[in-house]
Each structure stands twice: as structure tokens, then as C-alpha cells.
């Protein structure tokens, strides 16, 4: 019998300040799950698909994904996740500064579950992330099998 790990939160965010703010506000909402932070798509995909405790081998997970990464597009990562049968139900929340309507539509077409545009000023961004933390504390996760 395979051991299943508790729900992991995977954050793919290259901006260290944004990552700290996201984690701080998730914690403020009372969520204590492990957060695995990756600053690029290559490392994140290796964890998601290949790590023993990663979601492809031993989910479940919730993925917080920035679209603007240094090595690849977040939409490429989203597509890879949603094309993989073992990961298809994994919730993916897009957190990005991109508010282009076509990009938003494209992400939903690829299977993202929530798309959040990061406000540019600190107070609005902090408030949006606090609300995300509260949202994450009440959502129901799908069965990965």
C-alpha cells in the first residue's frame, strides 16, 4: 500500500516579495499545510511530476502559479499539468499581474480553476492574497484517484 502525503501547496512564483506575502497571508488564514516554493518552471515541473511526495506520484496538491516565469510560461506549465491524467483534477490557481482578457480566457480553456490578477499596489495585493487564504481555507479538494 502506498503512503499518501497530506495536501501540499505548490507555489510557483519568481518574485520573492510576492512569495513571502502569499505565504504570510495563507498562514494568517489558518492554513498550516506545507508550501513548496519554486522560482522557475523547470524545478517546479520536476517536483510536480518526479518527486516521491509530488502530486503526480503521490498527490494531492493545490498549485499557485504565476504566468510570468524566467524560464517558461505559466500557461505551458498549466497545460502540462492538465494534460496529465494523474494531475487533471489538481486545482490550479493562477496568480499573475497579467489582466489581458485573451490570456485569462486561454488559462480557463486550459483548465485553470481560479484566475487572480495581482493588484499593483501593496495594500490591494495584500488584501487580495488575504482573501485567497480565506478562500483556500474553505474549498473542497477533489479526490485524486
PDB file of C-alpha atoms in Angstrom, residues 46-144:
ATOM      1  CA  UNK A  46      10.414  18.274 -11.819  1.00  0.00           C
ATOM      2  CA  UNK A  47       8.837  18.299  -8.348  1.00  0.00           C
ATOM      3  CA  UNK A  48       5.257  18.015  -9.625  1.00  0.00           C
ATOM      4  CA  UNK A  49       5.996  15.092 -11.956  1.00  0.00           C
ATOM      5  CA  UNK A  50       9.011  13.307 -10.462  1.00  0.00           C
ATOM      6  CA  UNK A  51       9.328  13.866  -6.694  1.00  0.00           C
ATOM      7  CA  UNK A  52       8.235  10.983  -4.461  1.00  0.00           C
ATOM      8  CA  UNK A  53       5.960  13.313  -2.470  1.00  0.00           C
ATOM      9  CA  UNK A  54       4.939  15.326  -5.555  1.00  0.00           C
ATOM     10  CA  UNK A  55       1.372  15.233  -6.830  1.00  0.00           C
ATOM     11  CA  UNK A  56       1.933  13.042  -9.915  1.00  0.00           C
ATOM     12  CA  UNK A  57       3.348  10.234  -7.781  1.00  0.00           C
ATOM     13  CA  UNK A  58       1.550  10.864  -4.521  1.00  0.00           C
ATOM     14  CA  UNK A  59      -0.904  13.785  -4.609  1.00  0.00           C
ATOM     15  CA  UNK A  60      -2.959  15.672  -3.595  1.00  0.00           C
ATOM     16  CA  UNK A  61      -1.850  19.237  -4.195  1.00  0.00           C
ATOM     17  CA  UNK A  62      -3.040  22.737  -4.798  1.00  0.00           C
ATOM     18  CA  UNK A  63      -0.915  24.745  -7.228  1.00  0.00           C
ATOM     19  CA  UNK A  64      -0.497  28.534  -7.079  1.00  0.00           C
ATOM     20  CA  UNK A  65       1.014  29.522 -10.413  1.00  0.00           C
ATOM     21  CA  UNK A  66       2.463  32.765 -11.732  1.00  0.00           C
ATOM     22  CA  UNK A  67       2.356  33.093 -15.527  1.00  0.00           C
ATOM     23  CA  UNK A  68       5.491  35.207 -15.943  1.00  0.00           C
ATOM     24  CA  UNK A  69       8.429  32.985 -15.024  1.00  0.00           C
ATOM     25  CA  UNK A  70      12.071  33.340 -16.036  1.00  0.00           C
ATOM     26  CA  UNK A  71      12.386  30.051 -17.930  1.00  0.00           C
ATOM     27  CA  UNK A  72       8.941  29.273 -19.354  1.00  0.00           C
ATOM     28  CA  UNK A  73       5.371  30.465 -19.489  1.00  0.00           C
ATOM     29  CA  UNK A  74       2.999  29.526 -16.700  1.00  0.00           C
ATOM     30  CA  UNK A  75       0.486  28.570 -19.382  1.00  0.00           C
ATOM     31  CA  UNK A  76       2.921  25.870 -20.566  1.00  0.00           C
ATOM     32  CA  UNK A  77       3.072  24.519 -17.011  1.00  0.00           C
ATOM     33  CA  UNK A  78      -0.719  24.652 -16.699  1.00  0.00           C
ATOM     34  CA  UNK A  79      -1.113  22.728 -19.963  1.00  0.00           C
ATOM     35  CA  UNK A  80       1.358  20.034 -18.878  1.00  0.00           C
ATOM     36  CA  UNK A  81      -0.458  19.606 -15.565  1.00  0.00           C
ATOM     37  CA  UNK A  82      -3.938  19.416 -17.069  1.00  0.00           C
ATOM     38  CA  UNK A  83      -2.805  17.083 -19.905  1.00  0.00           C
ATOM     39  CA  UNK A  84      -1.541  14.533 -17.361  1.00  0.00           C
ATOM     40  CA  UNK A  85      -4.359  12.134 -16.328  1.00  0.00           C
ATOM     41  CA  UNK A  86      -2.952  11.778 -12.780  1.00  0.00           C
ATOM     42  CA  UNK A  87      -2.997  15.569 -12.334  1.00  0.00           C
ATOM     43  CA  UNK A  88      -6.093  16.592 -14.297  1.00  0.00           C
ATOM     44  CA  UNK A  89      -8.140  17.234 -11.116  1.00  0.00           C
ATOM     45  CA  UNK A  90      -5.360  19.122  -9.345  1.00  0.00           C
ATOM     46  CA  UNK A  91      -6.660  22.631  -8.632  1.00  0.00           C
ATOM     47  CA  UNK A  92      -4.528  25.355 -10.191  1.00  0.00           C
ATOM     48  CA  UNK A  93      -4.886  28.980  -9.097  1.00  0.00           C
ATOM     49  CA  UNK A  94      -3.278  31.490 -11.446  1.00  0.00           C
ATOM     50  CA  UNK A  95      -1.767  34.475  -9.586  1.00  0.00           C
ATOM     51  CA  UNK A  96      -0.321  36.972 -12.031  1.00  0.00           C
ATOM     52  CA  UNK A  97      -0.040  40.625 -12.985  1.00  0.00           C
ATOM     53  CA  UNK A  98      -1.440  39.817 -16.450  1.00  0.00           C
ATOM     54  CA  UNK A  99      -5.006  41.059 -16.863  1.00  0.00           C
ATOM     55  CA  UNK A 100      -5.287  40.527 -20.631  1.00  0.00           C
ATOM     56  CA  UNK A 101      -8.762  39.118 -21.390  1.00  0.00           C
ATOM     57  CA  UNK A 102      -7.425  36.692 -24.011  1.00  0.00           C
ATOM     58  CA  UNK A 103      -4.813  35.353 -21.569  1.00  0.00           C
ATOM     59  CA  UNK A 104      -7.481  34.886 -18.891  1.00  0.00           C
ATOM     60  CA  UNK A 105      -9.726  33.014 -21.363  1.00  0.00           C
ATOM     61  CA  UNK A 106      -6.779  30.889 -22.528  1.00  0.00           C
ATOM     62  CA  UNK A 107      -5.969  29.848 -18.942  1.00  0.00           C
ATOM     63  CA  UNK A 108      -9.565  28.822 -18.275  1.00  0.00           C
ATOM     64  CA  UNK A 109      -9.629  26.931 -21.588  1.00  0.00           C
ATOM     65  CA  UNK A 110      -6.506  25.044 -20.430  1.00  0.00           C
ATOM     66  CA  UNK A 111      -8.219  24.125 -17.171  1.00  0.00           C
ATOM     67  CA  UNK A 112      -7.214  26.631 -14.509  1.00  0.00           C
ATOM     68  CA  UNK A 113      -9.652  26.705 -11.613  1.00  0.00           C
ATOM     69  CA  UNK A 114      -9.215  30.315 -10.457  1.00  0.00           C
ATOM     70  CA  UNK A 115      -7.515  33.299 -12.116  1.00  0.00           C
ATOM     71  CA  UNK A 116      -6.452  36.177  -9.858  1.00  0.00           C
ATOM     72  CA  UNK A 117      -4.802  39.332 -11.148  1.00  0.00           C
ATOM     73  CA  UNK A 118      -2.256  40.673  -8.675  1.00  0.00           C
ATOM     74  CA  UNK A 119      -3.011  44.321  -7.946  1.00  0.00           C
ATOM     75  CA  UNK A 120      -0.015  46.582  -8.479  1.00  0.00           C
ATOM     76  CA  UNK A 121      -0.123  48.432  -5.156  1.00  0.00           C
ATOM     77  CA  UNK A 122       0.960  46.668  -1.969  1.00  0.00           C
ATOM     78  CA  UNK A 123      -2.197  47.196   0.107  1.00  0.00           C
ATOM     79  CA  UNK A 124      -4.521  45.903  -2.628  1.00  0.00           C
ATOM     80  CA  UNK A 125      -2.214  42.961  -3.326  1.00  0.00           C
ATOM     81  CA  UNK A 126      -2.037  42.108   0.374  1.00  0.00           C
ATOM     82  CA  UNK A 127      -5.829  42.257   0.648  1.00  0.00           C
ATOM     83  CA  UNK A 128      -6.305  40.056  -2.425  1.00  0.00           C
ATOM     84  CA  UNK A 129      -3.906  37.436  -1.038  1.00  0.00           C
ATOM     85  CA  UNK A 130      -5.586  37.539   2.386  1.00  0.00           C
ATOM     86  CA  UNK A 131      -8.895  36.810   0.653  1.00  0.00           C
ATOM     87  CA  UNK A 132      -7.222  33.982  -1.277  1.00  0.00           C
ATOM     88  CA  UNK A 133      -6.068  32.483   2.031  1.00  0.00           C
ATOM     89  CA  UNK A 134      -9.627  32.616   3.364  1.00  0.00           C
ATOM     90  CA  UNK A 135     -10.889  31.048   0.128  1.00  0.00           C
ATOM     91  CA  UNK A 136      -8.323  28.243   0.354  1.00  0.00           C
ATOM     92  CA  UNK A 137      -9.381  27.514   3.931  1.00  0.00           C
ATOM     93  CA  UNK A 138     -12.932  26.579   2.838  1.00  0.00           C
ATOM     94  CA  UNK A 139     -12.618  24.918  -0.573  1.00  0.00           C
ATOM     95  CA  UNK A 140     -13.172  21.208  -1.017  1.00  0.00           C
ATOM     96  CA  UNK A 141     -10.412  19.290  -2.777  1.00  0.00           C
ATOM     97  CA  UNK A 142     -11.196  16.647  -5.428  1.00  0.00           C
ATOM     98  CA  UNK A 143     -10.224  13.013  -4.925  1.00  0.00           C
ATOM     99  CA  UNK A 144      -7.034  12.478  -6.915  1.00  0.00           C
TER     100      UNK A 144
END
